[in-house]
XYZ file of C-alpha atoms in Angstrom:
365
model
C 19.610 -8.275 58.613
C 22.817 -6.910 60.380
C 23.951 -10.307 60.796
C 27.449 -9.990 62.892
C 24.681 -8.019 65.271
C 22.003 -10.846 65.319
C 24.562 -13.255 65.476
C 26.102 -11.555 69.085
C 22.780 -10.781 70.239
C 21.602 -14.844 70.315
C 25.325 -15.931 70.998
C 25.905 -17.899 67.544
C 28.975 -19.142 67.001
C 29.758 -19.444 63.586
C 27.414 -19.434 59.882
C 29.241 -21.229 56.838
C 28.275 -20.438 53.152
C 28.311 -22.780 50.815
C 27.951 -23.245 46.843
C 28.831 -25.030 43.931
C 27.909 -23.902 40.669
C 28.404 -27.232 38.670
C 25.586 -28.632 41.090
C 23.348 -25.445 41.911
C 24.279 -25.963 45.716
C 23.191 -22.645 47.664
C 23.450 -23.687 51.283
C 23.944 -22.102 54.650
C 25.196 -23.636 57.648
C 24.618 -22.073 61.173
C 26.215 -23.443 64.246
C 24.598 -21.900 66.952
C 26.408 -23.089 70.095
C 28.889 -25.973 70.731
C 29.196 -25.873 74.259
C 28.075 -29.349 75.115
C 29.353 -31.278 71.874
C 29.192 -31.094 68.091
C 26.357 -29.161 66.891
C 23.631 -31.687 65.354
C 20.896 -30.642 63.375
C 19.205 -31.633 59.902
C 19.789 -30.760 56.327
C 16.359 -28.897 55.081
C 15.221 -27.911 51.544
C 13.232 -25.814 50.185
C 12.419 -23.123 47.934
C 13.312 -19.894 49.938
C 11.968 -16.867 48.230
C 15.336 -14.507 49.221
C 18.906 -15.688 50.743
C 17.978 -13.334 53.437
C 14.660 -15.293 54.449
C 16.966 -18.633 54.196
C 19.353 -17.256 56.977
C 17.452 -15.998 59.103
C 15.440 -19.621 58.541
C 18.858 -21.402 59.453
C 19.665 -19.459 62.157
C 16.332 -19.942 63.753
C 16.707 -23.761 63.309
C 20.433 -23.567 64.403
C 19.224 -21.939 68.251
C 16.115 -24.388 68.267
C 18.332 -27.199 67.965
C 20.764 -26.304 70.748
C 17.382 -26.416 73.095
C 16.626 -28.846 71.920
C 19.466 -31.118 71.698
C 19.971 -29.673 75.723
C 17.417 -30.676 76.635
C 17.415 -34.211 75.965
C 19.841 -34.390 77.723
C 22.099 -35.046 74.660
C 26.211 -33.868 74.325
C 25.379 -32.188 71.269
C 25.294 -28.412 70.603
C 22.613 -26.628 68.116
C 23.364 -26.216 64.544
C 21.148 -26.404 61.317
C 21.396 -26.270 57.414
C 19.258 -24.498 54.422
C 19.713 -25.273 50.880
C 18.082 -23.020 48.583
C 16.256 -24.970 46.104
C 12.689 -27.032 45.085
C 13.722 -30.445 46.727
C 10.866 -31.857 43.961
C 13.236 -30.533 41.000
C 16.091 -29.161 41.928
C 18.117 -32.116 43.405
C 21.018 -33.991 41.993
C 23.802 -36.265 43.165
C 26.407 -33.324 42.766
C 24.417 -31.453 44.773
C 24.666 -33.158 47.718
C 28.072 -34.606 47.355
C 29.611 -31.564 47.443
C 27.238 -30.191 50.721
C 29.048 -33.146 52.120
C 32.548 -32.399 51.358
C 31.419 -28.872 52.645
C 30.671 -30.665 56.326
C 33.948 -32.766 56.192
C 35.870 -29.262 55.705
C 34.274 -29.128 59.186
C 36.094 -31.983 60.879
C 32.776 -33.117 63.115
C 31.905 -29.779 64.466
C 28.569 -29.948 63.002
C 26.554 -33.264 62.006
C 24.106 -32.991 59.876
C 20.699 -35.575 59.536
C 17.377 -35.472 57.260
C 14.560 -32.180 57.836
C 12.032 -31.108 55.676
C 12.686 -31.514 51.909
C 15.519 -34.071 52.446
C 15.503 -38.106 52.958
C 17.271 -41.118 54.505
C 18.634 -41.331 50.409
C 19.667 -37.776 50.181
C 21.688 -39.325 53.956
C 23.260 -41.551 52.079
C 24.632 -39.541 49.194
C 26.121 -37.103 51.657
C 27.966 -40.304 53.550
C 29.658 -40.913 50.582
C 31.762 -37.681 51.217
C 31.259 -37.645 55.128
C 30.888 -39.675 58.335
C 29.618 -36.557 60.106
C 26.362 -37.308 59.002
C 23.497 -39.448 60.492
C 19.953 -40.537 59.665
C 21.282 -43.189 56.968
C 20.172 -46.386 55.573
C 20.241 -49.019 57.851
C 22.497 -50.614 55.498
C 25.058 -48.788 56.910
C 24.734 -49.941 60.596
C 22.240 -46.889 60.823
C 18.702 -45.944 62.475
C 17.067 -45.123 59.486
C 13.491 -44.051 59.360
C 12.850 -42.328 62.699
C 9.376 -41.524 63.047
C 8.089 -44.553 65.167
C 10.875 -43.448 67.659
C 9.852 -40.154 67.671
C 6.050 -41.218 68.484
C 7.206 -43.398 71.443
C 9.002 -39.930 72.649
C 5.662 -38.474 72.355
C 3.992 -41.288 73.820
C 5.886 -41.725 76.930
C 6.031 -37.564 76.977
C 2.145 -37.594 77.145
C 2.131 -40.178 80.083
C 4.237 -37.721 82.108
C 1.864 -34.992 81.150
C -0.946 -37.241 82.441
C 0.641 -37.693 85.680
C 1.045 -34.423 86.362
C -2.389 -33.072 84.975
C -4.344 -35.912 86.210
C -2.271 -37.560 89.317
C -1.516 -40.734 86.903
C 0.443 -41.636 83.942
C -2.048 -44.527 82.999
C -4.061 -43.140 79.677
C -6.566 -46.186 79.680
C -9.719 -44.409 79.386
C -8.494 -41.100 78.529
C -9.489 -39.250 75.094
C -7.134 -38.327 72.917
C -7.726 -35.744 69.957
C -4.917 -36.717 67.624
C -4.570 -33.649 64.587
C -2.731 -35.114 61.948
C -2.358 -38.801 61.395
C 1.060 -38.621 59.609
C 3.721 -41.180 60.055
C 4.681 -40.059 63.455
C 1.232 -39.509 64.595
C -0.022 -43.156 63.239
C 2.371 -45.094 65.432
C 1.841 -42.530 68.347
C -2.722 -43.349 67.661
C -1.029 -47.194 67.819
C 0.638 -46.431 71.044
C -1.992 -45.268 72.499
C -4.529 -47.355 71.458
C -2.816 -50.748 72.624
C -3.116 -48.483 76.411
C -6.923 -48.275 76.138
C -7.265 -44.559 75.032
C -9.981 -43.035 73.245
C -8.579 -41.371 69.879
C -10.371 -38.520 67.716
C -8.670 -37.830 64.679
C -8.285 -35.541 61.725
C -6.511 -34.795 59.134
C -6.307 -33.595 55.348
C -5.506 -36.996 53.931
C -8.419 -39.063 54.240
C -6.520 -41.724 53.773
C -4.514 -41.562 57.004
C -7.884 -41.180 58.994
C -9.689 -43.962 57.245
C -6.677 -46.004 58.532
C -6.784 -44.751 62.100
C -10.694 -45.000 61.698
C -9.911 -49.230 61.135
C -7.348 -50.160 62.811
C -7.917 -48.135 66.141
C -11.437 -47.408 66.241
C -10.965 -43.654 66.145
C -13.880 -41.008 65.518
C -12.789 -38.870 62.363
C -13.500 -35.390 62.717
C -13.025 -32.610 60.260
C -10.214 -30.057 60.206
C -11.473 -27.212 62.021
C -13.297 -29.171 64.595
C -10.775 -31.102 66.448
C -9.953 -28.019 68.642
C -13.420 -27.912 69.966
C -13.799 -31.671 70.913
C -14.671 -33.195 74.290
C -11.282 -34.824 75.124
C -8.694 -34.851 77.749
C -5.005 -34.525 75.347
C -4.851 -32.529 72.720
C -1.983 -33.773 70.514
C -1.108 -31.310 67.530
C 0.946 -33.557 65.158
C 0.843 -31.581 62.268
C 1.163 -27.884 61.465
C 2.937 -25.563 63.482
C 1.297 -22.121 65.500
C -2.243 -24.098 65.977
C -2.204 -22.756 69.570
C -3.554 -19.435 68.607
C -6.186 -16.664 69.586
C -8.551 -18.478 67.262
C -8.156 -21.699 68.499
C -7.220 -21.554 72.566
C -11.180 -20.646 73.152
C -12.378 -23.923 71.626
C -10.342 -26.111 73.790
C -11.268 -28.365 76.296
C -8.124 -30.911 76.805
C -6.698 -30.243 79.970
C -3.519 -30.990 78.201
C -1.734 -29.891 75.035
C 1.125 -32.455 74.385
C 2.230 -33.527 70.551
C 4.897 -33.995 68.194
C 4.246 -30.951 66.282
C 7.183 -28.558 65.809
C 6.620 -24.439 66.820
C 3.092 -25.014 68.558
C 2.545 -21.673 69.806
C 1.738 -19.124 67.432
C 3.305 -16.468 69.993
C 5.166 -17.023 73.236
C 2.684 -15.220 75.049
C 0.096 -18.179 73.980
C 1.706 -19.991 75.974
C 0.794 -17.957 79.304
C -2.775 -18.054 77.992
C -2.798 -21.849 78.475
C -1.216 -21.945 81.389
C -4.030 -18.949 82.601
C -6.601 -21.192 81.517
C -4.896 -24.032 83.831
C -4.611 -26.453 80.204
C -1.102 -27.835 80.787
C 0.962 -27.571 77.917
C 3.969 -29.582 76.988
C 6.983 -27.465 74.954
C 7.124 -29.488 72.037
C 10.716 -29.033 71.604
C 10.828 -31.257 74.343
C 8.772 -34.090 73.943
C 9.581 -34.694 70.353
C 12.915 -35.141 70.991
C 12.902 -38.743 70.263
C 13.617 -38.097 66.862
C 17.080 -36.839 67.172
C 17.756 -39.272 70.527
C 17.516 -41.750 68.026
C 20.128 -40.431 65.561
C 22.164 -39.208 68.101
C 22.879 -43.089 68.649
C 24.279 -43.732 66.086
C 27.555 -41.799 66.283
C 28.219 -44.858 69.050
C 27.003 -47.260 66.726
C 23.778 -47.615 66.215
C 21.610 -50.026 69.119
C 18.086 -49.541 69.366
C 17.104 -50.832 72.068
C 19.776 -48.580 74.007
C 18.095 -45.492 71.613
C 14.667 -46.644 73.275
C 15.745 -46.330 77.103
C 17.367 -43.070 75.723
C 13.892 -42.320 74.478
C 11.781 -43.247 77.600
C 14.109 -40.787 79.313
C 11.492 -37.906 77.562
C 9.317 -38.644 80.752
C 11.952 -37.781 83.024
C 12.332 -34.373 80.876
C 8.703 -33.720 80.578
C 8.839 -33.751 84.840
C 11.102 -31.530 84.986
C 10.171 -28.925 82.750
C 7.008 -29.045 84.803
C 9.162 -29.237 88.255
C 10.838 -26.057 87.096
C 7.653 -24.155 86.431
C 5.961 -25.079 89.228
C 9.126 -23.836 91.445
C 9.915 -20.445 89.587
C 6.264 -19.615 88.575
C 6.746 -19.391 85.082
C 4.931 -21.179 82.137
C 5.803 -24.440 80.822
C 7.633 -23.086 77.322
C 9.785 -20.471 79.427
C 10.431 -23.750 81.775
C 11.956 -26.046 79.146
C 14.353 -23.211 78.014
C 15.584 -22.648 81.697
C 16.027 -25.789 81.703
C 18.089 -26.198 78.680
C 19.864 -22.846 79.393
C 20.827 -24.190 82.947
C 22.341 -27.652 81.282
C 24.573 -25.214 79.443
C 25.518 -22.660 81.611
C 26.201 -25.649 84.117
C 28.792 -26.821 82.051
C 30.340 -23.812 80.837
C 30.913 -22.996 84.423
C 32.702 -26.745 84.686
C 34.862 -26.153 81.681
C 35.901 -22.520 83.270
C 36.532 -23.808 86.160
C 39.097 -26.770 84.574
C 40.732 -24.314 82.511
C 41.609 -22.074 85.206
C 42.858 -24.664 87.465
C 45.182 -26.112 84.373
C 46.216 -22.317 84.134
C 47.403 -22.362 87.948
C 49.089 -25.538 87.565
C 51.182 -24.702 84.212
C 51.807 -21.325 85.839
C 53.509 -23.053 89.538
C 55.565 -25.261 87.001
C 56.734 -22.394 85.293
């Protein structure tokens, strides 16, 4: 990878390299774009087969986040961190005590929060060296574990896809095929239980569907048949690229909304959907409840203001599908127009002030 050329081509800002050798800490941090605020986005593990592959993971993450984080509406830019390493081996107190004296060096222009491989512990280790972190123990005045508010994102997201796909939010009757009953996905099956919805599940832990099974009366399905059920949602709340070649023929769900990350298996799945008139929801955007929810804690963490934060997903969901109803373009190219506009928006504003304080310094001089 040429990276100063990747890094001008998708407008990144800044990457930060980081290791200490008493601890084994291999870590990159890419701030993708800080026009709106501090760049937030979490801390992720895992065992990288090449540095290069763990850049060019970061910097993927770093851009999603900025989307992402525009999106919902949030003042935050995009910016995401790798560390190189087995998070079932290789982790140690140094470790992560020094990543965190790393993102102090940064003086809050990127915040950091748990991903994949890292935990509300691993949080807390890191706030011994930093405040610029978030995602800790509620001990500490914090949100801690965040998946129930990310399933009421995805709950209240799938009402506004039910509006528009089927003229009302209510889901009281509706079938829902639920694939993956994690811990986001179980409170999301809860949500929509208590509103009278049908739910179909699956997923590799029997365990978790045995549990949905009781408690919700859901119909368990196996793996590779969830696609092809009779249902009106789809919800993919597991693994990522499920909307595929193989699978887009088997559906019948007029809508695909869920709090899986990286749905589409190709952008141009997306306009296959949309072809096929199955309304698809950008997960990017209606998963966002997840980081909402930390985000409110660098005011001080009150959850029932995160919440209304949270219900503002349906207003988002709306207007992704406002925007590609009124420039004919799928739903996943409509949710980055709108995050691009949210940016560009402000940039414009900031432009704007600077050359105004340019006139005025220049008529006092």
């Amino acid at each position: 990878m040429k990276l100063f050329s990747y890094m001008e081509k998708y407008d990144y800002e800044q990457v930060i390299i980081c290791q200490d050798q008493l601890s084994g800490l291999k870590a990159i941090i890419a701030i993708h774009d800080t026009t709106l605020g501090p760049a937030l986005g979490g801390t992720r593990m895992w065992n990288y087969q090449s540095e290069e592959e763990a850049l060019e993971d970061a910097l993927r993450l770093a851009k999603g986040m900025t989307y992402k984080n525009a999106a919902a509406g949030l003042n935050l830019g995009g910016g995401k961190t790798v560390i190189i390493g087995d998070p079932r081996t290789d982790k140690n107190e140094e470790m992560f005590r020094a990543f965190g004296r790393y993102i102090e060096g940064l003086n809050g222009r990127y915040i950091t929060a748990e991903d994949v491989g890292t935990t509300v512990e691993d949080m807390d280790t890191i706030h011994e060296e930093t405040d610029y972190v978030t995602g800790i123990s509620p001990a500490f005045g914090a949100s801690g574990n965040p998946s129930p508010v990310t399933a009421y994102g995805v709950y209240v997201g799938i009402k506004a896809a039910a509006k528009e796909a089927f003229g009302s939010d209510q889901l009281h009757g509706k079938t829902v095929a639920v694939q993956g009953v994690g811990n986001v996905a179980y409170h999301l099956c809860r949500h929509l239980h208590e509103e009278g919805a049908q739910l179909i599940v699956t997923d590799l832990n029997r365990e978790a569907v045995q549990r949905a099974v009781s408690e919700f009366g859901a119909r368990a399905v196996d793996i590779d048949e969830i696609y092809g059920v009779d249902c009106d949602i789809f919800a993919p709340c597991a693994l990522g690229a499920v909307i595929n070649d193989q699978t887009i023929p088997q559906l019948k769900a007029k809508v695909i909304a869920g709090a899986a990350n990286n749905q589409l298996k190709e952008d141009r799945h997306g306009n296959v959907v949309q072809e096929m008139g199955i309304l698809y929801v950008p997960d990017y955007v209606i998963n966002a409840g997840g980081v909402i929810n930390v985000a409110d804690e660098l005011n001080g963490y009150n959850r029932d203001r995160a919440l209304k934060k949270v219900e503002g997903i349906y207003q988002n969901v709306a207007k992704v599908f406002e925007i590609s109803n009124r420039d004919a373009i799928p739903t996943y190219q409509a949710a980055d127009r709108m995050a691009e506009e949210r940016i560009a928006r402000l940039r414009r504003s900031r432009r704007q002030f600077l050359q105004r304080e340019r006139h005025i310094l220049s008529r006092r001089d």
